[in-house]
Short mmCIF file of C-alpha atoms and ligand atoms in Angstrom, two decimals:
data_model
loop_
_atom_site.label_atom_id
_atom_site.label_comp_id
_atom_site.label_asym_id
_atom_site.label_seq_id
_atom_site.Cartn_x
_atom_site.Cartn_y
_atom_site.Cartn_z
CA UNK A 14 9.65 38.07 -34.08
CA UNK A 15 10.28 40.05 -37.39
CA UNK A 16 12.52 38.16 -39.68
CA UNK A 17 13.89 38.67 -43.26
CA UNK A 18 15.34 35.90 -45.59
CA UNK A 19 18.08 38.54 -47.31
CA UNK A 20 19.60 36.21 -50.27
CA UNK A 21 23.00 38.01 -52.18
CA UNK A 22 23.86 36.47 -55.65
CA UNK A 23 27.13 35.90 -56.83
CA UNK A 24 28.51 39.19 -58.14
CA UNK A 25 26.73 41.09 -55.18
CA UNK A 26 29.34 38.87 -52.63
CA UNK A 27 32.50 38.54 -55.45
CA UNK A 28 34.26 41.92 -53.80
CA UNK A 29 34.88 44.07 -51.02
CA UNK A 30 33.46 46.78 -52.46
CA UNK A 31 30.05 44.42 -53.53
CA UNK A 32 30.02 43.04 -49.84
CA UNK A 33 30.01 46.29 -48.63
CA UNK A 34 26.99 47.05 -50.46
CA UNK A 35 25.08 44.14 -49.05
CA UNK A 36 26.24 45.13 -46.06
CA UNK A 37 24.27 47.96 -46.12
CA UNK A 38 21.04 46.68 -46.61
CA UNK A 39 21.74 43.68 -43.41
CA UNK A 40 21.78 46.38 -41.50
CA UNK A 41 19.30 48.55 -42.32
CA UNK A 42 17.35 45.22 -42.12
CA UNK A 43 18.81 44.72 -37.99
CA UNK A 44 18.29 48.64 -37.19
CA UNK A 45 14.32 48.32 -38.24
CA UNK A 46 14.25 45.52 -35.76
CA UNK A 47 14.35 42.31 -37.75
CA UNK A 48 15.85 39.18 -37.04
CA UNK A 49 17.92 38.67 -40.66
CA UNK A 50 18.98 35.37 -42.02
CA UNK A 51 21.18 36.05 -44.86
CA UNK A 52 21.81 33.37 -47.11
CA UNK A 53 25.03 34.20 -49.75
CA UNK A 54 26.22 32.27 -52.95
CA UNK A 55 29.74 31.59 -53.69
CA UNK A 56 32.17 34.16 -54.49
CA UNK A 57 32.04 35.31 -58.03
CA UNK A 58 32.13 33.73 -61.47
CA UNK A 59 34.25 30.98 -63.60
CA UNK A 60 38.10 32.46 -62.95
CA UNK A 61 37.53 33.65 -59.70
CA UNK A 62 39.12 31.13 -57.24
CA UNK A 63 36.40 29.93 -55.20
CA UNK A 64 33.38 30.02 -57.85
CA UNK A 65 31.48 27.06 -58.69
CA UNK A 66 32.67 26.86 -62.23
CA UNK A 67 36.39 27.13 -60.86
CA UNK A 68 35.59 24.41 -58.63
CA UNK A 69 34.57 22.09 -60.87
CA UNK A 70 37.67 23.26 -63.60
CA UNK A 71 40.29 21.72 -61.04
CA UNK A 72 38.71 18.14 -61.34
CA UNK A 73 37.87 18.55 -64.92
CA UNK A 74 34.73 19.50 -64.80
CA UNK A 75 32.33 16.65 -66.47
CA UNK A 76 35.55 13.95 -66.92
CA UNK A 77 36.37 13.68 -63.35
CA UNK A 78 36.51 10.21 -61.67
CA UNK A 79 34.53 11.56 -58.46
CA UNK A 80 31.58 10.24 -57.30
CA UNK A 81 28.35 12.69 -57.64
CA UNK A 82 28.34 12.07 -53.53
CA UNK A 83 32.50 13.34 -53.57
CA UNK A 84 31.54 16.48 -56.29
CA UNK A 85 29.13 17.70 -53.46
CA UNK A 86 31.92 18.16 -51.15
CA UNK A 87 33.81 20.00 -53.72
CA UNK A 88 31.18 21.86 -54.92
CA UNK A 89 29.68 23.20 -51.42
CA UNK A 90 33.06 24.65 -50.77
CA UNK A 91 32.18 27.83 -52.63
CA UNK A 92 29.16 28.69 -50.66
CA UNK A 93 30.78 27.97 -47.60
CA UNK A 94 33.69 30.02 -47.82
CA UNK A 95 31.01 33.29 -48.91
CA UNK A 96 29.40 32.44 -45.26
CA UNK A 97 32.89 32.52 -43.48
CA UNK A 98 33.50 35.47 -45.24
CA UNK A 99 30.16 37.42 -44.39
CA UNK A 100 30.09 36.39 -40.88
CA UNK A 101 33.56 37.28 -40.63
CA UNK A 102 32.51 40.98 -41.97
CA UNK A 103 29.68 41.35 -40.03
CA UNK A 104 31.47 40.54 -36.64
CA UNK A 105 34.09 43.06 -37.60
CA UNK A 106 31.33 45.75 -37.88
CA UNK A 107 29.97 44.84 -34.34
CA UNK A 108 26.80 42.83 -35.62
CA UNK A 109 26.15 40.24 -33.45
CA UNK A 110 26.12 36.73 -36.28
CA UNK A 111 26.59 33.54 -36.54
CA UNK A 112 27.68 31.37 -39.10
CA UNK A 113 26.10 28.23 -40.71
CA UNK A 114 26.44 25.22 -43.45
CA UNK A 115 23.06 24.20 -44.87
CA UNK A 116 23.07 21.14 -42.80
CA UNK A 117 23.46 23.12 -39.79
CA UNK A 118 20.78 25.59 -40.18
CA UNK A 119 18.65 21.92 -41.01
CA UNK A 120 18.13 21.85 -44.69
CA UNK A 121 17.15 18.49 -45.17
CA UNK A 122 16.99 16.89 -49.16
CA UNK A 123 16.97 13.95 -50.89
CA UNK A 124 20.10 12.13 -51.94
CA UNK A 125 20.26 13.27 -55.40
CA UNK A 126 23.52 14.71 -55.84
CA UNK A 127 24.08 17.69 -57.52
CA UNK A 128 20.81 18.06 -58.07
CA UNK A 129 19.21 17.67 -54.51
CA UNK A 130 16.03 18.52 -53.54
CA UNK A 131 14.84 20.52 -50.44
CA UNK A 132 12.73 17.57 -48.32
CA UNK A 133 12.19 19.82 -44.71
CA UNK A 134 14.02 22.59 -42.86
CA UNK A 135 13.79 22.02 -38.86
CA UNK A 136 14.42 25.45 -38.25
CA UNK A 137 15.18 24.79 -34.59
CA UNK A 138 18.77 25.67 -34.46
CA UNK A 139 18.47 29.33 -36.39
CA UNK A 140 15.47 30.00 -33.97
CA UNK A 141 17.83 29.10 -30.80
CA UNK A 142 20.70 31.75 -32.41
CA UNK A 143 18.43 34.06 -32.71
CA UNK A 144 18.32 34.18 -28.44
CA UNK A 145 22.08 35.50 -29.28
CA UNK A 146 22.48 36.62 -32.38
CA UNK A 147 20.21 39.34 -34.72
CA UNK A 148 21.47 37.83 -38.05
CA UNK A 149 22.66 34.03 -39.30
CA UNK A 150 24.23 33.89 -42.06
CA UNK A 151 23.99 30.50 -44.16
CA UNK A 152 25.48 29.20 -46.78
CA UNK A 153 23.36 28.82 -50.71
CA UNK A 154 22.84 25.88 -52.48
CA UNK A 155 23.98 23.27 -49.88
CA UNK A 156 22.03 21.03 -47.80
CA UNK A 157 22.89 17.76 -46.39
CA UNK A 158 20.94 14.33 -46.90
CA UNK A 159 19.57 11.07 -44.67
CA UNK A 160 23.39 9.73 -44.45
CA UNK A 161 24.76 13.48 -43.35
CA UNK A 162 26.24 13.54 -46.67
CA UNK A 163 26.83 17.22 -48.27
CA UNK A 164 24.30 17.95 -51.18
CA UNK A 165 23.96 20.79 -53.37
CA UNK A 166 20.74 21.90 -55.38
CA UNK A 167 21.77 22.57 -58.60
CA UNK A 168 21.89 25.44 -60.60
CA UNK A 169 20.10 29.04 -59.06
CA UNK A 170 20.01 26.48 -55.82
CA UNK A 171 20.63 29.68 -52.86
CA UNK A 172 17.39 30.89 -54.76
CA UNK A 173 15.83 28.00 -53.43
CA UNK A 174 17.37 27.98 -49.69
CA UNK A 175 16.52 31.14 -49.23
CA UNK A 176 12.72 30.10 -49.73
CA UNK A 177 12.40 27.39 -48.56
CA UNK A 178 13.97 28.73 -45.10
CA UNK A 179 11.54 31.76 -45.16
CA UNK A 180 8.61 29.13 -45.59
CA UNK A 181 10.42 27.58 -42.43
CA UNK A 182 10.52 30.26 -40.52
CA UNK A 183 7.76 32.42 -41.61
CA UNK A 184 9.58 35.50 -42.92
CA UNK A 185 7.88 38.37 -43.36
CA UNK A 186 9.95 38.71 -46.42
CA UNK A 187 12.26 36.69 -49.02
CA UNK A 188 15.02 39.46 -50.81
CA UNK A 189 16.62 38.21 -53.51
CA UNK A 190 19.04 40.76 -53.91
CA UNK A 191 21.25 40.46 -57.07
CA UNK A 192 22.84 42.68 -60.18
CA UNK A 193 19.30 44.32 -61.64
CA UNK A 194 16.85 46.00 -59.90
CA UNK A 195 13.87 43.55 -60.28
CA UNK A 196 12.17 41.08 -62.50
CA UNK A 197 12.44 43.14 -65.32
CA UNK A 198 10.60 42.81 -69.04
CA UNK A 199 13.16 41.29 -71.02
CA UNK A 200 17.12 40.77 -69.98
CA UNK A 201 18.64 44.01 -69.47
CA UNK A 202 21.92 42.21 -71.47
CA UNK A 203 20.03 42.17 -74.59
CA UNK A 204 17.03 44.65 -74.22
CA UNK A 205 18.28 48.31 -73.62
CA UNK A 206 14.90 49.71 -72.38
CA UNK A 207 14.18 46.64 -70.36
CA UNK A 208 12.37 48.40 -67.40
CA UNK A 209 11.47 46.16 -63.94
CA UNK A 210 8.26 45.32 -62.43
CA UNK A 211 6.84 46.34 -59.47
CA UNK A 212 4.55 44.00 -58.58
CA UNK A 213 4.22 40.65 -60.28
CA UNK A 214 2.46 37.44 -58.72
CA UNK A 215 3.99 34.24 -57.89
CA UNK A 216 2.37 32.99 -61.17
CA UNK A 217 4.06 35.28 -63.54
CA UNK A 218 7.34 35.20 -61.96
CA UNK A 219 8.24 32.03 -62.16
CA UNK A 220 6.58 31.28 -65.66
CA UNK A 221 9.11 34.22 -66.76
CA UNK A 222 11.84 32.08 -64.61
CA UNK A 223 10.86 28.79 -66.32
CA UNK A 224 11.27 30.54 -69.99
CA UNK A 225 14.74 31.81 -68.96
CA UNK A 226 14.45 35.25 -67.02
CA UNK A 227 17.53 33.90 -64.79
CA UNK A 228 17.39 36.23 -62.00
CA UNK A 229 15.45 33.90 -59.94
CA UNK A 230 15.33 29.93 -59.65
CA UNK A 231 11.09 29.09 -60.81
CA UNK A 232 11.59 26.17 -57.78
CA UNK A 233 12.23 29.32 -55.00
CA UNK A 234 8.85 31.13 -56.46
CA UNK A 235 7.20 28.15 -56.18
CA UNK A 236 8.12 27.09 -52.43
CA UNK A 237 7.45 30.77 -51.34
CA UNK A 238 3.92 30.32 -53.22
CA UNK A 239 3.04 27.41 -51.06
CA UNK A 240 3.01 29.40 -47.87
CA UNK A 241 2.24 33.23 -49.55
CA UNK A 242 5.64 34.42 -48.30
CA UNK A 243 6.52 37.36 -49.71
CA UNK A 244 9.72 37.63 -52.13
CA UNK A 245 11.56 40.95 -53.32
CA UNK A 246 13.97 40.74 -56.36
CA UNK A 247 16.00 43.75 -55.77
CA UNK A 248 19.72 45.13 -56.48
CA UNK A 249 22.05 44.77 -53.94
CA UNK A 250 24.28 48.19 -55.14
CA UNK A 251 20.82 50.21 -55.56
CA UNK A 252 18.37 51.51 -52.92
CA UNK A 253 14.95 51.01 -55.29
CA UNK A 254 12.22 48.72 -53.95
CA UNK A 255 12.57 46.16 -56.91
CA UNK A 256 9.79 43.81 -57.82
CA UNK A 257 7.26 42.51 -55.35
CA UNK A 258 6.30 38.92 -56.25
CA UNK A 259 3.04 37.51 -54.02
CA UNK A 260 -0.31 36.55 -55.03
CA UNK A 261 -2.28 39.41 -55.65
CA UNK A 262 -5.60 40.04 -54.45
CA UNK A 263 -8.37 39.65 -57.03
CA UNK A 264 -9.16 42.75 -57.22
CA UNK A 265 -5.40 43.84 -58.20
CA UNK A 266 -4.92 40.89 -60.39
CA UNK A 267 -8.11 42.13 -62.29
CA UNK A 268 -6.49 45.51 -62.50
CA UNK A 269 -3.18 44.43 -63.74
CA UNK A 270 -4.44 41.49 -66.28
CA UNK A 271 -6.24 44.30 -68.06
CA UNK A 272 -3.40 46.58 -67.73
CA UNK A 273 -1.14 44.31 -68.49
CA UNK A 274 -1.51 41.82 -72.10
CA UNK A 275 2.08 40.82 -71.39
CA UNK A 276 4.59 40.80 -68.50
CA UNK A 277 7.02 40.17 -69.99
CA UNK A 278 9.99 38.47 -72.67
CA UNK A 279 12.15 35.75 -72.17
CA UNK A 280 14.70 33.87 -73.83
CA UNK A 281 16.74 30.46 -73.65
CA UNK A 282 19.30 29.64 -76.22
CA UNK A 283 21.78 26.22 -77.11
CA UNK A 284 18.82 24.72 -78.76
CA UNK A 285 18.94 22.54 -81.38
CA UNK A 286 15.23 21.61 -83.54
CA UNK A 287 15.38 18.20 -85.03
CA UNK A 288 12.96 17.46 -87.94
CA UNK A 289 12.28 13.66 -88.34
CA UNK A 290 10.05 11.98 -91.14
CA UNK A 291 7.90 9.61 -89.57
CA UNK A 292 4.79 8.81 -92.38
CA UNK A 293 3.09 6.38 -89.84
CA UNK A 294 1.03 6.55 -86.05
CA UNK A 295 3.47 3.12 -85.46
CA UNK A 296 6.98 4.92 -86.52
CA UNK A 297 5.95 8.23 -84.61
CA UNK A 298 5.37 5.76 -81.83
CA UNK A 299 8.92 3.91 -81.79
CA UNK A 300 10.59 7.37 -82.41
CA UNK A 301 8.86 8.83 -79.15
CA UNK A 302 9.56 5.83 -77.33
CA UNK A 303 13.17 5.39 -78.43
CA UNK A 304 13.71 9.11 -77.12
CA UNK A 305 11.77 8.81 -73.66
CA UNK A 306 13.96 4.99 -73.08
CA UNK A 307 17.17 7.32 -73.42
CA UNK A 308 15.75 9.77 -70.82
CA UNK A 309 15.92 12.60 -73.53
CA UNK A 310 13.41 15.31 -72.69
CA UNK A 311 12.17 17.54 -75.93
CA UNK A 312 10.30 20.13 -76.16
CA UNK A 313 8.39 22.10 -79.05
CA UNK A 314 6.72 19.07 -79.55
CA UNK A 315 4.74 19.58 -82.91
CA UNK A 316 3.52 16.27 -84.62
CA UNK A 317 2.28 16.51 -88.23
CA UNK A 318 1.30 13.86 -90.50
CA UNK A 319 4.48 13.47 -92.41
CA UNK A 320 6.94 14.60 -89.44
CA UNK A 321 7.61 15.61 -86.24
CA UNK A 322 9.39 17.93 -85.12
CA UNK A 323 10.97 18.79 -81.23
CA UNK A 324 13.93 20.93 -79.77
CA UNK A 325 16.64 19.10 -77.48
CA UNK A 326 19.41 21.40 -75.67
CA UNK A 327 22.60 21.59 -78.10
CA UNK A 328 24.38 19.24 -75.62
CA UNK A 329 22.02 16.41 -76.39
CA UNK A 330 21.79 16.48 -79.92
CA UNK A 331 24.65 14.10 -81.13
CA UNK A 332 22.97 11.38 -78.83
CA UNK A 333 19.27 12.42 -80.06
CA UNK A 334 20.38 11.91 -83.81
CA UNK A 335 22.61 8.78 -83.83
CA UNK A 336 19.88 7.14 -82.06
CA UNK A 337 17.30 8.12 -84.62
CA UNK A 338 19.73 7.42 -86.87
CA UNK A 339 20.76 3.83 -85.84
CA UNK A 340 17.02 3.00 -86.18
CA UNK A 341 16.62 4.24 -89.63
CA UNK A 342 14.96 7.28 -89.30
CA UNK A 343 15.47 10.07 -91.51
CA UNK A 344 16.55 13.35 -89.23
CA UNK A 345 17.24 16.79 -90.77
CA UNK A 346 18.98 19.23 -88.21
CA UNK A 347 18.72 22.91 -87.41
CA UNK A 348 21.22 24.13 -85.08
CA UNK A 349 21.62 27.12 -82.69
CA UNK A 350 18.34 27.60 -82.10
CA UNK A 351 16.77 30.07 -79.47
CA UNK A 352 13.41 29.84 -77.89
CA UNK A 353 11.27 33.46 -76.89
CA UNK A 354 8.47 33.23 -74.46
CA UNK A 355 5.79 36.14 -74.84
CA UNK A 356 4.74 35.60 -71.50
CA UNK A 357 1.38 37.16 -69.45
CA UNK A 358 -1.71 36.15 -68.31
CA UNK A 359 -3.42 38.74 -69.93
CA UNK A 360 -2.68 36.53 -73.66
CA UNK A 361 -5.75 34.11 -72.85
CA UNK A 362 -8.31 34.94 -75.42
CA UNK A 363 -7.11 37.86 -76.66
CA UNK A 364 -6.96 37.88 -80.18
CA UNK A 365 -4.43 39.69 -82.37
CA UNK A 366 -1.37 39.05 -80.22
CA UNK A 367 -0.12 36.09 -82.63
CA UNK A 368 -0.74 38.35 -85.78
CA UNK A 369 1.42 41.22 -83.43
CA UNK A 370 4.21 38.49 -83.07
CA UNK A 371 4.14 37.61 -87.07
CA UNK A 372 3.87 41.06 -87.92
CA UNK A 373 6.85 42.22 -85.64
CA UNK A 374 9.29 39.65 -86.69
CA UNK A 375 8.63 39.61 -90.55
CA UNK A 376 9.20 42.84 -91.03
CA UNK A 377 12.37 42.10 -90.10
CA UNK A 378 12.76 38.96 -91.64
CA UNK A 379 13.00 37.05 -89.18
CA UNK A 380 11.84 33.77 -89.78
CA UNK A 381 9.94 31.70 -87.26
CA UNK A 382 10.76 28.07 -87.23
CA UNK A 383 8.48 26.85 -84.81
CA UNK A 384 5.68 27.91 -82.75
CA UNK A 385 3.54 26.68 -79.71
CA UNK A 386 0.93 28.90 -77.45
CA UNK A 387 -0.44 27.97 -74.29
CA UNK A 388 -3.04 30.15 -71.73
CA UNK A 389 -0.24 32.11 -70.12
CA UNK A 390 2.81 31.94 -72.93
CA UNK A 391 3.43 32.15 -76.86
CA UNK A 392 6.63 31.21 -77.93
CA UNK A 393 8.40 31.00 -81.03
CA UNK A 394 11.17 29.13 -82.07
CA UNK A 395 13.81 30.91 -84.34
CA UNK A 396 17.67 30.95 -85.05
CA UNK A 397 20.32 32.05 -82.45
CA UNK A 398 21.73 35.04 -85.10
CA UNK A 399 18.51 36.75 -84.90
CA UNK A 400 17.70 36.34 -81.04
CA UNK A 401 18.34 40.13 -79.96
CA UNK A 402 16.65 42.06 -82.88
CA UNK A 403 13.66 39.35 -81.98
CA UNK A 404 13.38 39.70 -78.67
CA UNK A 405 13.70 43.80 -78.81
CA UNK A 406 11.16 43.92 -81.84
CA UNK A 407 8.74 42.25 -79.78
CA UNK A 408 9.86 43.81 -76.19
CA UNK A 409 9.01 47.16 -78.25
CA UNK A 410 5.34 45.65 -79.33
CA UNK A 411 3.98 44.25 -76.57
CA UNK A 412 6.26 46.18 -73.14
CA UNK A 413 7.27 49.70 -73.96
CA UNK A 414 3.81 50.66 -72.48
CA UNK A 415 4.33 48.80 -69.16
CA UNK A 416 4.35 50.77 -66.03
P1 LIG B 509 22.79 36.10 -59.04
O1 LIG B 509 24.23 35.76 -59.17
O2 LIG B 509 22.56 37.30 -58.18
O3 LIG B 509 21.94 34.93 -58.64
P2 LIG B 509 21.94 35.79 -61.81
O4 LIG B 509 23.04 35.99 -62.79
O5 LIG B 509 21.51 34.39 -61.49
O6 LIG B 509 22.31 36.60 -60.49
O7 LIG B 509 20.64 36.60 -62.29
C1 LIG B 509 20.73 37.97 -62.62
C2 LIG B 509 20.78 38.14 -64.13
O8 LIG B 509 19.58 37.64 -64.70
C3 LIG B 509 20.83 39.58 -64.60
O9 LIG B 509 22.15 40.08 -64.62
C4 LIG B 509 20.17 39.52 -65.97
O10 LIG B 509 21.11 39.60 -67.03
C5 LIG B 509 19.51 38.16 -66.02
N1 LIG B 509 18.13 38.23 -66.47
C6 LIG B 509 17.59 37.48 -67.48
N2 LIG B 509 16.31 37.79 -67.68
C7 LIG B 509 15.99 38.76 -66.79
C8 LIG B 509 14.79 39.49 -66.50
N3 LIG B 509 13.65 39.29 -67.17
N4 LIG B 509 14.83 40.41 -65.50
C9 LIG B 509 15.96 40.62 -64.80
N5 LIG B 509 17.12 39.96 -65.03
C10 LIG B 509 17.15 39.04 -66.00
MG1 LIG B 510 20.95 33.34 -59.72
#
């Protein structure tokens, strides 16, 4: 059997009109003989009545009195509605489909509500449709756990059904179909030339995911890795072929890690550095271990011999400092930070490319506050004000000769 995972975002299923354009591409998917399971996120963004965001607004949002189990009910309500909605359309056009809830197409995950994770998918009950039916439509982000409780997966979570049930059922393809046409080299929001990949591997995708290139969940790169499935980021309201993500031979990887120094720049904002003066091994010690008791996760870890220095999401700061604070540390804020990711597996070993980065920014004074490098990524820490003339300046150094 030929089968295609076909995933649709949030603004591709938040009209008519967007539907319609999705529409398109199920059945072009049925009429070259494939078997389509077409997973959809909720309809449309915060204001729009069945969005996640306007779900959560009418218990209000992080002061409601529901349990995390109760919020799951709530929450899956978006997703399910899209997948009434779909099926509904695609009966009307004559397409034989069937409707299902994650639970019943057999997404299995842990009970971690809100935040589930994706434990099995016992495909059985798609593959029996699929005796009836040429496409199933199922509903993002929702699966259900041991009890039969209703989960969801957090953030980017249809990302991750979508995978996870081409890994189940051996698509020939994953589509992540969405509002660009591809991984692209920065965020088309904030870098005009931005132009989109054609082929990428698993690896590169979902570093570019993990440094905040949003258009795909790192967790649904990472579950199509594990069984070489093929994924396609494309645009739902375009024809174009998009990005190819899968592990590319050797020989091709050689070709493009050559080609290619960088793949690519991304960006994650609401970050807050936090400077604290720690002058011995003991009090850098306590502070760490104050931090980790408190489940506060930092990153841009840099320890020096008088201070150390970390980022924590904006969100977390007023916790981070009191408790520093409380134990007599002395803490010196920066706010409304921004973190940029020069990301490509073509940096290793290269020299230069930090100089590049200095060079780039300075002469635009733009200061860096922080910086860390590993094999595959060089980032640099810097303030919020100057995040899009940083992120062009060095989308213009290191991607305007990408291909
Ligand atoms: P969907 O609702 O379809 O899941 P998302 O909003 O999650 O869509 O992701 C698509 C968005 O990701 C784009 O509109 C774009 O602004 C953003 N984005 C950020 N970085 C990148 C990148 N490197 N390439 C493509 N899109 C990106
Ligand atoms: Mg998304």
């Amino acid at each position: 059997m030929n089968l295609i995972v076909q995933k649709f975002g949030g603004t591709s299923v938040q009209s008519e009109e967007t539907r319609k354009m999705a529409f398109r591409h199920i059945k072009r998917a049925t009429e070259s003989g494939y078997k389509v399971v077409v997973v959809v996120s909720a309809i449309g963004r915060l204001g729009d009545p069945y969005a996640t965001d306007t779900l959560l607004e009418l218990i209000g949002a992080k002061e409601t009195k529901l349990s995390s189990r109760e919020e799951d009910v709530l929450l899956s309500v978006g997703e399910t509605i899209s997948c009434a909605v779909f099926t509904n359309m695609l009966k009307e056009a004559g397409i034989n489909s069937v409707g299902f809830s994650g639970g019943q197409a057999g997404i299995f995950t842990t009970s971690e509500h809100l935040n589930a994770k994706i434990l099995e998918v016992d495909p059985k009950r798609i593959l029996a449709a699929f005796d009836q039916v040429d496409v199933v439509v199922v509903a993002g982000f929702q699966g259900v756990d041991e009890q039969g409780d209703i989960t969801t997966l957090g953030r980017g979570g249809s990302d991750t059904s979508a995978a996870a049930l081409g890994v189940a059922l051996q698509a020939d393809f994953v589509d992540i179909f969405t509002d660009v046409d591809g991984m692209m080299t920065a965020d088309p929001r904030i870098v005009e030339h931005a132009r989109s990949l054609p082929r990428v591997s698993y690896a590169e995708v979902s570093n570019m995911a993990y440094q905040g290139a949003k258009v795909i969940h790192p967790r649904a790169v990472e579950i199509a890795m594990t069984a070489k499935i093929p994924m396609r980021i494309r645009s739902t309201y375009l024809d174009g072929e998009g990005t190819l993500v899968t592990s590319l031979s050797n020989e091709e990887s050689h070709f493009d890690i050559k080609e290619r120094l960088v793949t690519g720049i991304a960006h994650v904002t609401n970050l807050t550095q936090i400077n604290v003066r720690v002058e011995s091994t003991d009090k850098q010690q306590e502070a760490f271990n104050l931090l980790a008791e408190h489940g506060i996760s930092l990153d841009f870890i840099s320890i020096g011999t008088k201070n150390i220095a970390f980022t924590v999401p904006e969100e977390k700061m007023k916790q981070t400092v009191a408790l520093l604070e409380d134990q007599g540390f002395s803490v010196f804020v920066t706010e409304h930070c921004a973190k940029v990711s020069i990301v490509g597996a073509g940096i290793t070993g290269v020299p230069g490319v930090t100089a590049k980065i200095v060079s780039a920014l300075a002469a635009r004074g733009i200061q860096i506050l922080q910086s860390a490098d590993s094999h595959t990524t060089i980032w640099v820490l810097i303030s919020e004000e100057d995040l899009i003339q940083a992120v062009n300046a060095l989308h213009d150094t290191f991607c305007l000769e990408i291909d």
